[in-house]
Amino acid sequence: MAPEIQKSDIVLSQSGRDQGRMMVVLDTDADYLLLADGRLRRVESPKRKKRKHVRFVSHGQEELARRLREGAKLSNSDVRRALQEWQQPTIAE
């Protein structure tokens, strides 16, 4: 069973023009998610997409989740950084 998608989670778009793109969940409701990737889909105009058209990939960063819960404004660079850090995790020595 897939985990419940929440704010700050990273999802993969499975349909539409943005198919195959990783995105961060900015907000949720019963049927829809608001998604942004910081480049083509900016925070100022997030993509509204049905839950069934995305696949859960990973939980997002704690810092990003905290800022979304508090209602703090996110920048596009914050979203890009979160996606990049997920794709290229740091290697602990």
mmCIF file of C-alpha atoms in Angstrom:
data_model
loop_
_atom_site.group_PDB
_atom_site.id
_atom_site.type_symbol
_atom_site.label_atom_id
_atom_site.label_comp_id
_atom_site.label_asym_id
_atom_site.label_seq_id
_atom_site.Cartn_x
_atom_site.Cartn_y
_atom_site.Cartn_z
ATOM 1 C CA MET A 1 0.000 0.000 0.000
ATOM 2 C CA ALA A 2 1.382 3.411 -0.974
ATOM 3 C CA PRO A 3 1.858 5.960 1.822
ATOM 4 C CA GLU A 4 -0.479 8.927 2.059
ATOM 5 C CA ILE A 5 0.901 11.861 0.067
ATOM 6 C CA GLN A 6 1.483 14.940 2.239
ATOM 7 C CA LYS A 7 2.971 18.411 1.898
ATOM 8 C CA SER A 8 6.684 18.452 1.002
ATOM 9 C CA ASP A 9 6.645 14.888 -0.385
ATOM 10 C CA ILE A 10 8.362 14.209 -3.690
ATOM 11 C CA VAL A 11 6.172 12.658 -6.380
ATOM 12 C CA LEU A 12 6.584 11.525 -9.977
ATOM 13 C CA SER A 13 4.086 12.749 -12.544
ATOM 14 C CA GLN A 14 2.662 9.799 -14.464
ATOM 15 C CA SER A 15 0.472 11.565 -17.023
ATOM 16 C CA GLY A 16 0.187 14.771 -18.974
ATOM 17 C CA ARG A 17 2.829 17.032 -20.478
ATOM 18 C CA ASP A 18 4.940 16.813 -17.351
ATOM 19 C CA GLN A 19 5.029 12.994 -17.387
ATOM 20 C CA GLY A 20 8.238 11.676 -15.849
ATOM 21 C CA ARG A 21 9.072 14.880 -13.929
ATOM 22 C CA MET A 22 9.753 14.916 -10.203
ATOM 23 C CA MET A 23 7.778 17.513 -8.267
ATOM 24 C CA VAL A 24 7.288 18.667 -4.697
ATOM 25 C CA VAL A 25 3.801 18.724 -3.152
ATOM 26 C CA LEU A 26 2.974 22.245 -1.967
ATOM 27 C CA ASP A 27 -0.584 21.592 -0.819
ATOM 28 C CA THR A 28 -3.173 18.807 -0.755
ATOM 29 C CA ASP A 29 -6.903 18.286 -0.558
ATOM 30 C CA ALA A 30 -9.167 15.257 -0.966
ATOM 31 C CA ASP A 31 -8.689 14.770 -4.722
ATOM 32 C CA TYR A 32 -5.987 17.161 -5.892
ATOM 33 C CA LEU A 33 -2.378 18.120 -5.215
ATOM 34 C CA LEU A 34 -0.604 21.392 -5.932
ATOM 35 C CA LEU A 35 2.820 20.605 -7.404
ATOM 36 C CA ALA A 36 5.911 22.615 -8.336
ATOM 37 C CA ASP A 37 9.390 21.787 -9.597
ATOM 38 C CA GLY A 38 10.895 25.277 -9.348
ATOM 39 C CA ARG A 39 11.724 25.476 -13.074
ATOM 40 C CA LEU A 40 8.899 24.849 -15.536
ATOM 41 C CA ARG A 41 6.246 24.797 -12.819
ATOM 42 C CA ARG A 42 6.999 27.639 -10.450
ATOM 43 C CA VAL A 43 5.820 28.071 -6.866
ATOM 44 C CA GLU A 44 3.799 31.128 -7.929
ATOM 45 C CA SER A 45 1.665 29.015 -10.304
ATOM 46 C CA PRO A 46 1.683 25.403 -9.108
ATOM 47 C CA LYS A 47 0.239 22.558 -11.157
ATOM 48 C CA ARG A 48 -3.086 21.215 -9.913
ATOM 49 C CA LYS A 49 -3.063 17.476 -10.515
ATOM 50 C CA LYS A 50 -5.240 14.565 -9.429
ATOM 51 C CA ARG A 51 -3.716 12.191 -6.903
ATOM 52 C CA LYS A 52 -4.204 9.211 -9.203
ATOM 53 C CA HIS A 53 -1.915 10.818 -11.806
ATOM 54 C CA VAL A 54 1.151 10.912 -9.566
ATOM 55 C CA ARG A 55 3.240 8.272 -7.816
ATOM 56 C CA PHE A 56 4.749 8.751 -4.369
ATOM 57 C CA VAL A 57 8.560 8.675 -4.485
ATOM 58 C CA SER A 58 9.893 9.915 -1.159
ATOM 59 C CA HIS A 59 9.190 12.023 1.876
ATOM 60 C CA GLY A 60 10.604 15.515 1.510
ATOM 61 C CA GLN A 61 13.144 17.345 3.632
ATOM 62 C CA GLU A 62 12.212 18.169 7.207
ATOM 63 C CA GLU A 63 13.123 21.837 6.699
ATOM 64 C CA LEU A 64 10.820 22.102 3.674
ATOM 65 C CA ALA A 65 8.005 20.308 5.514
ATOM 66 C CA ARG A 66 8.360 22.613 8.526
ATOM 67 C CA ARG A 67 8.212 25.736 6.362
ATOM 68 C CA LEU A 68 5.106 24.482 4.535
ATOM 69 C CA ARG A 69 3.369 23.644 7.841
ATOM 70 C CA GLU A 70 4.141 27.110 9.220
ATOM 71 C CA GLY A 71 2.870 28.772 6.070
ATOM 72 C CA ALA A 72 6.239 30.373 5.305
ATOM 73 C CA LYS A 73 6.821 31.449 1.738
ATOM 74 C CA LEU A 74 8.921 29.070 -0.361
ATOM 75 C CA SER A 75 11.139 30.145 -3.210
ATOM 76 C CA ASN A 76 11.684 28.269 -6.446
ATOM 77 C CA SER A 77 15.302 27.713 -5.443
ATOM 78 C CA ASP A 78 14.131 25.951 -2.241
ATOM 79 C CA VAL A 79 12.077 23.532 -4.336
ATOM 80 C CA ARG A 80 14.904 22.952 -6.839
ATOM 81 C CA ARG A 81 17.360 22.354 -3.996
ATOM 82 C CA ALA A 82 15.041 19.796 -2.350
ATOM 83 C CA LEU A 83 14.658 17.887 -5.617
ATOM 84 C CA GLN A 84 18.375 18.001 -6.347
ATOM 85 C CA GLU A 85 19.316 16.794 -2.859
ATOM 86 C CA TRP A 86 16.892 13.911 -3.210
ATOM 87 C CA GLN A 87 18.351 12.914 -6.593
ATOM 88 C CA GLN A 88 21.971 13.264 -5.441
ATOM 89 C CA PRO A 89 22.140 12.304 -1.756
ATOM 90 C CA THR A 90 25.277 13.293 0.112
ATOM 91 C CA ILE A 91 27.707 10.490 0.819
ATOM 92 C CA ALA A 92 28.695 10.207 4.480
ATOM 93 C CA GLU A 93 32.341 9.480 5.084
#
